[in-house]
mmCIF file of C-alpha atoms in Angstrom:
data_model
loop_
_atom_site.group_PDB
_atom_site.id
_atom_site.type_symbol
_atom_site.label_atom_id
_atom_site.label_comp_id
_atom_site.label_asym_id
_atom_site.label_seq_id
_atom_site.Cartn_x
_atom_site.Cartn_y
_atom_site.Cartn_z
ATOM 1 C CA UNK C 1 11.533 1.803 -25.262
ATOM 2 C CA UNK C 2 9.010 4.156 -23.593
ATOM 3 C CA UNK C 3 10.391 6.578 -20.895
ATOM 4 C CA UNK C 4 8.498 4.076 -18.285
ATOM 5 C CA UNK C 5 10.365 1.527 -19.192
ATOM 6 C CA UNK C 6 13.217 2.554 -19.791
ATOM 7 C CA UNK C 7 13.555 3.900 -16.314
ATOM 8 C CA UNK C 8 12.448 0.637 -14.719
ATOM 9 C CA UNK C 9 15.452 -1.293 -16.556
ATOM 10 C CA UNK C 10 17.765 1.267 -15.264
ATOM 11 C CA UNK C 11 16.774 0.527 -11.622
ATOM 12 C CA UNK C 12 16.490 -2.684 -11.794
ATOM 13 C CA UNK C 13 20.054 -2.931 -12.834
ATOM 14 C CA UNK C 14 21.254 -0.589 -10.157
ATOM 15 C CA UNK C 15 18.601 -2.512 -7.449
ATOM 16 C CA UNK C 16 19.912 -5.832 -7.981
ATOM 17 C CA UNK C 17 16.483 -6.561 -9.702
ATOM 18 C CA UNK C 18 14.501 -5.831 -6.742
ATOM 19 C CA UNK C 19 12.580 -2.524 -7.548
ATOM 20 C CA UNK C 20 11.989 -0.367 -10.011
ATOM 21 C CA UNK C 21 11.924 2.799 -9.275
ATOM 22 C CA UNK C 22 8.985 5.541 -9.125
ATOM 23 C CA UNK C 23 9.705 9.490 -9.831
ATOM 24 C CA UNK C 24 7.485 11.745 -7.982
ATOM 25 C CA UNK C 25 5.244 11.647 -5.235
ATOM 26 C CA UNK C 26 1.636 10.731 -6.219
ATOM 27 C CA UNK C 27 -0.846 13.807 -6.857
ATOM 28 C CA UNK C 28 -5.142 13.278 -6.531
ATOM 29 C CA UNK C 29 -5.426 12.397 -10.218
ATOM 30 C CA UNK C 30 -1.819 11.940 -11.647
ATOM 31 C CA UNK C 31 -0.853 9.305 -12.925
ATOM 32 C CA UNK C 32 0.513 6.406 -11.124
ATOM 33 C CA UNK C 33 4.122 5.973 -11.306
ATOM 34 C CA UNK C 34 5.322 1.975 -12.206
ATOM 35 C CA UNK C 35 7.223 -0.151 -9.836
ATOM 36 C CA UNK C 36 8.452 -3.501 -9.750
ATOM 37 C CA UNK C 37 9.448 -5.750 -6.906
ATOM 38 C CA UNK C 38 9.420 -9.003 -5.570
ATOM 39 C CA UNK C 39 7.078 -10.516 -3.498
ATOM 40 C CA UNK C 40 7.027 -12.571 -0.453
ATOM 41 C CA UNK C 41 7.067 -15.304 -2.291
ATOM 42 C CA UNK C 42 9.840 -14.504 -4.933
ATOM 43 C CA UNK C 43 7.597 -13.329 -7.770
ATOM 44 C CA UNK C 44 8.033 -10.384 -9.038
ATOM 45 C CA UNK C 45 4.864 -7.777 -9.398
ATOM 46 C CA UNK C 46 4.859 -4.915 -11.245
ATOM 47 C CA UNK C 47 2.552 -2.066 -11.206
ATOM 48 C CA UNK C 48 1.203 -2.005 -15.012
ATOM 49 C CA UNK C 49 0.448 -5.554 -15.522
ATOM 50 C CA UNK C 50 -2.552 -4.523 -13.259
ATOM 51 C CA UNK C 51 -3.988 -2.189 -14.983
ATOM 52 C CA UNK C 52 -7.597 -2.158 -15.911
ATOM 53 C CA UNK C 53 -8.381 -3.095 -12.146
ATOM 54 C CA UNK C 54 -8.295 -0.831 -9.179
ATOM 55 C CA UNK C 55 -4.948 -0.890 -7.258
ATOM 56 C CA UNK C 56 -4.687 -0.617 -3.164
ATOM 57 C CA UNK C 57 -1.312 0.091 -1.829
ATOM 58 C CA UNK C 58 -0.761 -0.363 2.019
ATOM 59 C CA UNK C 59 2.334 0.269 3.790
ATOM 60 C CA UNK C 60 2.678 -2.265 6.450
ATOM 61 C CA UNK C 61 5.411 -2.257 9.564
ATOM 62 C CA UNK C 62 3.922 -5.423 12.036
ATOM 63 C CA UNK C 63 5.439 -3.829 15.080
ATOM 64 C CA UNK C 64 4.005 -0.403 14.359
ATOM 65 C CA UNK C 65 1.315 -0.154 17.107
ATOM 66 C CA UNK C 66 -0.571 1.928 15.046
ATOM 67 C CA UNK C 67 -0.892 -0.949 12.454
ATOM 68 C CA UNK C 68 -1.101 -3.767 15.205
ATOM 69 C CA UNK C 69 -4.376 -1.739 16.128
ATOM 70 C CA UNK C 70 -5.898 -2.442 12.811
ATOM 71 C CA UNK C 71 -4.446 -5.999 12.326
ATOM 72 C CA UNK C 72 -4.892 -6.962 15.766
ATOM 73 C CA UNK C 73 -8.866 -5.974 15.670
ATOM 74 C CA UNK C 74 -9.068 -7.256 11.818
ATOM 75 C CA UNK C 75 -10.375 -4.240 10.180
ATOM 76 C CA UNK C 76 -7.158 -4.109 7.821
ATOM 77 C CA UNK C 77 -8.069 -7.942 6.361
ATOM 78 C CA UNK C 78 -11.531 -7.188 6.271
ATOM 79 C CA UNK C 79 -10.822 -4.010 4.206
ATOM 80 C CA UNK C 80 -8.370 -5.963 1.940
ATOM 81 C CA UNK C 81 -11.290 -8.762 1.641
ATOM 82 C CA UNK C 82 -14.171 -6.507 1.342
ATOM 83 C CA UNK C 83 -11.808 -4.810 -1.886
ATOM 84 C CA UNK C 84 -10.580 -8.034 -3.095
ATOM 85 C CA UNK C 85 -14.073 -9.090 -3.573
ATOM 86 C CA UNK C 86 -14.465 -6.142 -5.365
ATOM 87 C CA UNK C 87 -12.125 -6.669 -8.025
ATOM 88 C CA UNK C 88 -9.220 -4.874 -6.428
ATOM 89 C CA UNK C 89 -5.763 -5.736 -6.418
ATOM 90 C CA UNK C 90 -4.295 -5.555 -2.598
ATOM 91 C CA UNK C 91 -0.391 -4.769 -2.713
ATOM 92 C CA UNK C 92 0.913 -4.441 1.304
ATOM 93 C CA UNK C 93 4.485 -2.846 0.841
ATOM 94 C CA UNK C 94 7.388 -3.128 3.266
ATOM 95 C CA UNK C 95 9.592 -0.560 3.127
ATOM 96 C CA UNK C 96 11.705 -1.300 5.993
ATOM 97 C CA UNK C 97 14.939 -1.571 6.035
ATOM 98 C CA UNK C 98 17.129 -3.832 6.786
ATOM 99 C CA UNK C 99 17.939 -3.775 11.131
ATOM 100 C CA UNK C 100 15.249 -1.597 11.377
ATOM 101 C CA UNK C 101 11.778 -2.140 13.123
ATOM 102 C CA UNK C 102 9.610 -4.107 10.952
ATOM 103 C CA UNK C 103 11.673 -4.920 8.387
ATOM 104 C CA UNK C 104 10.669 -8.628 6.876
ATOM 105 C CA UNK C 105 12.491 -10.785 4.740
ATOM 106 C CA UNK C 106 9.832 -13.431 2.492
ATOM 107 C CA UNK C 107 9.787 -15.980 5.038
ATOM 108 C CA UNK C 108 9.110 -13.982 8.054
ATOM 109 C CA UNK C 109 6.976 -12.033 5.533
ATOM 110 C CA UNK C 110 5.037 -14.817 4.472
ATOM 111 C CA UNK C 111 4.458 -16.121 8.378
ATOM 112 C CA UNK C 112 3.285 -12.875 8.963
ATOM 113 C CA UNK C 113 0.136 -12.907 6.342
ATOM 114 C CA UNK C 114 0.026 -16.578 7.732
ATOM 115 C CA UNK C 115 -0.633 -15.803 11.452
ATOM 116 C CA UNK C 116 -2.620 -12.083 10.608
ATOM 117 C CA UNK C 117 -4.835 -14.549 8.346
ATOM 118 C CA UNK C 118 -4.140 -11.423 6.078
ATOM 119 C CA UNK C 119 -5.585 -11.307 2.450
ATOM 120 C CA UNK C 120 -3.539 -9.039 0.233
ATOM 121 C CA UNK C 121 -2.691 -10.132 -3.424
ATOM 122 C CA UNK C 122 0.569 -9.548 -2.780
ATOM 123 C CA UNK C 123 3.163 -8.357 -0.182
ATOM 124 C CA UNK C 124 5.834 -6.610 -1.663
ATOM 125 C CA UNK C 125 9.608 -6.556 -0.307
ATOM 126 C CA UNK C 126 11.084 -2.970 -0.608
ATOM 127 C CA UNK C 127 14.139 -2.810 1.663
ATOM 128 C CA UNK C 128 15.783 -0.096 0.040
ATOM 129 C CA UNK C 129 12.786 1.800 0.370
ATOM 130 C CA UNK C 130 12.303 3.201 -3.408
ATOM 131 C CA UNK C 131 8.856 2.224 -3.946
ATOM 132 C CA UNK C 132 7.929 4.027 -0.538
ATOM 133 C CA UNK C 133 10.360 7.581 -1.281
ATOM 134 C CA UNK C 134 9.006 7.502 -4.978
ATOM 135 C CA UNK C 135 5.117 7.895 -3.719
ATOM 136 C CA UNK C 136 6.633 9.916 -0.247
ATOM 137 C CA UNK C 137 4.553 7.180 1.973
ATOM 138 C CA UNK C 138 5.458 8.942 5.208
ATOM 139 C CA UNK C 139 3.425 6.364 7.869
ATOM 140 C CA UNK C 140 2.698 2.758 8.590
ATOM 141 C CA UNK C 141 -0.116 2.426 7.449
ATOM 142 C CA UNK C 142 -0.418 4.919 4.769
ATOM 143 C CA UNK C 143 -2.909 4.071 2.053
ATOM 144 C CA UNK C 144 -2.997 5.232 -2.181
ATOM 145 C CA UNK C 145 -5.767 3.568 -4.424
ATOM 146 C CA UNK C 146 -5.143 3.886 -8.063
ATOM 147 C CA UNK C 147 -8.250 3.560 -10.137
ATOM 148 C CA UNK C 148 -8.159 1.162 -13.438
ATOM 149 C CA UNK C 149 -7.000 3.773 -15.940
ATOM 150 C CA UNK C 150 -4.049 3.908 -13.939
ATOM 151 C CA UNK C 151 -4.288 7.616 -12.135
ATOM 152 C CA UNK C 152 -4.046 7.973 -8.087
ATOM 153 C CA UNK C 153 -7.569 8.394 -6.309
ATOM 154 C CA UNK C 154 -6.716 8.417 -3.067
ATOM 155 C CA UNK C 155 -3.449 8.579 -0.770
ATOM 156 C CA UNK C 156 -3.593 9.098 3.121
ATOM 157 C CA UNK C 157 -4.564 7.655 5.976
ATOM 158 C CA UNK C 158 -7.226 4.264 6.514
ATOM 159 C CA UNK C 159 -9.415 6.121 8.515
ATOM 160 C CA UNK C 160 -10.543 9.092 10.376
ATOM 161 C CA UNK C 161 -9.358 8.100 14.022
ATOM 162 C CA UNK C 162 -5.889 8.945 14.409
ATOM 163 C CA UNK C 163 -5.437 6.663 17.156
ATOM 164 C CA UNK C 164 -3.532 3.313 18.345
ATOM 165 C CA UNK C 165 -6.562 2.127 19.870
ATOM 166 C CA UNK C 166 -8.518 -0.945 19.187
ATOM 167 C CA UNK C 167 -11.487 0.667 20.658
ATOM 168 C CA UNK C 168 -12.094 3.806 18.091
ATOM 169 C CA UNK C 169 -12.139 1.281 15.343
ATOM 170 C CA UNK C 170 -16.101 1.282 15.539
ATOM 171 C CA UNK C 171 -17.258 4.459 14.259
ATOM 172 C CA UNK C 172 -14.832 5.826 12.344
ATOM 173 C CA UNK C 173 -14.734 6.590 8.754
ATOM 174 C CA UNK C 174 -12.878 3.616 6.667
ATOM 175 C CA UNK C 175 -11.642 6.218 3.774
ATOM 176 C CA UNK C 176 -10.616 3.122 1.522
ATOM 177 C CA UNK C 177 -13.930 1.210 2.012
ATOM 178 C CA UNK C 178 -15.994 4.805 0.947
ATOM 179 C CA UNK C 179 -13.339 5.795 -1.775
ATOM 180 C CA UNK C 180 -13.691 2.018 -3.412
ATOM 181 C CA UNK C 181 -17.723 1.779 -3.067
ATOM 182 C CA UNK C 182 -17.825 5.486 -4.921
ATOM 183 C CA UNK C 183 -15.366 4.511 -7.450
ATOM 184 C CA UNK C 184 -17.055 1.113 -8.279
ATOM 185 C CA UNK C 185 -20.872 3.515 -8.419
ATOM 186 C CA UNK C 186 -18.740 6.282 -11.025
ATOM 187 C CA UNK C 187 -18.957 8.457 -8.851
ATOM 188 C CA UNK C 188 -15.576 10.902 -7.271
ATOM 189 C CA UNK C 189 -14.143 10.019 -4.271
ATOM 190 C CA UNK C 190 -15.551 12.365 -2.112
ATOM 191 C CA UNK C 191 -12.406 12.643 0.378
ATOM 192 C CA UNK C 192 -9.363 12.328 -1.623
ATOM 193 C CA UNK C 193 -6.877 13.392 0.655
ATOM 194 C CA UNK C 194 -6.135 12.925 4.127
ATOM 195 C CA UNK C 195 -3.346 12.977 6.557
ATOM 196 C CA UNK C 196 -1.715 9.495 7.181
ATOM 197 C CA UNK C 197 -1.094 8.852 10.218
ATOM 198 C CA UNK C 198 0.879 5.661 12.321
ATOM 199 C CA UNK C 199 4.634 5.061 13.087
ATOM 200 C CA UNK C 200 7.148 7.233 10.414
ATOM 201 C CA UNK C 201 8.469 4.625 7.653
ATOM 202 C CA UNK C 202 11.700 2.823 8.401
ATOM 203 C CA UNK C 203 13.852 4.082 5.401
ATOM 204 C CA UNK C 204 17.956 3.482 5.952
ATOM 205 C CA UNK C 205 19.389 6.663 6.403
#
C-alpha cells in the first residue's frame, strides 16, 4: 500500500467514509494531494481516478454574495462549460458545515445545480471540512486547477475584481478561463497565484 493510499483508508475509517483526507496546502507546482468524497448524488469521487485530465476545484457557499454575484450573472457555469468542453473535470466542493451558512446536504445540493442550471462534473459534500483545511481554501469561491500529470497550476481567486457586484463581471480578468486556454496551448500559466477573495469558508469550529 502506497503512502497515498494508505492515508486515504485511514480517513475514511475515521470520516465515516466520507473524505479522505489531504496533507498540506497546495504549492504552484506540487503535487496534488488525493481526496475522496461523496457526491451530491451518493457517488463517491476521488481525486486520482482523474488523472490524465485537467482538474478544476471550486469552493461553492450559495448564500455567499460574493458567489451569488457570479452564479447569479452566469459567469461561474459558463466557466465550468467553457472548461468542460475542454476536457476538464469540474469538482464544486462544499465545505460547510453542518448549521452553518451554506451548508448543503445532496438533495438541497442537487436542487441547487438544478435551479443555477450549473454544469460541474461533480459537487462534492465535505461537511467536516477536510478536503477544504487540507488545500487551506480560505474563500467562497476560491479556485485550484490541477493539470493532467497531477501537480497544482493554479489556486486563488476566479478573477481580478474583488467585488460582489454583478456589474464588474465585464472586464475583468477570468484567471481560470486564461490559466486553462495556456495550459491546453503548453504554454505556463502566466498568473499562478492570486488572492481569493469572497465570504471566509464555513469550517465547524
Amino acid at each position: 500500500m502506497t503512502k497515498w493510499s494508505w492515508a486515504a483508508a485511514a480517513a475514511v475509517a475515521v470520516a465515516g467514509a466520507t473524505v479522505a483526507a489531504p496533507a498540506a496546502e497546495p504549492e504552484i507546482g506540487a503535487a496534488a494531494t488525493n481526496f475522496r468524497a461523496y457526491d451530491m448524488n451518493g457517488e463517491v469521487v476521488e481525486l486520482r481516478d482523474f488523472r490524465g485530465k485537467t482538474v478544476v476545484l471550486e469552493w461553492n457557499n450559495p448564500g455567499c454574495p460574493f458567489v451569488q454575484k457570479h452564479y447569479n450573472s452566469g459567469n461561474m457555469q459558463r466557466t465550468q462549460r467553457a472548461a468542460t468542453q475542454q476536457g476538464a473535470v469540474w469538482l464544486t466542493i462544499n465545505s460547510g458545515a453542518p448549521g452553518l451558512q451554506g451548508h448543503m446536504n445532496g438533495e438541497q445540493a442537487q436542487a441547487f445545480v438544478e435551479g443555477a442550471n450549473a454544469a460541474p462534473t461533480h459537487y462534492l459534500l465535505d461537511p467536516n471540512g477536510v478536503i477544504g483545511r487540507g488545500y487551506d481554501a480560505r474563500t467562497t469561491p476560491q479556485m485550484v486547477i490541477i493539470d493532467g500529470e497531477g501537480r497544482v497550476r493554479y489556486n486563488g481567486a476566479i478573477d481580478d475584481k474583488p467585488t460582489s457586484n454583478v456589474a464588474d463581471i465585464e472586464g475583468a480578468r477570468n484567471h481560470v478561463v486564461e490559466a486553462l486556454s495556456e495550459m491546453r496551448d503548453g504554454r505556463p500559466v502566466s498568473i499562478a497565484e492570486t488572492r481569493p477573495y469572497g465570504c471566509s469558508v464555513k469550517y465547524a469550529s
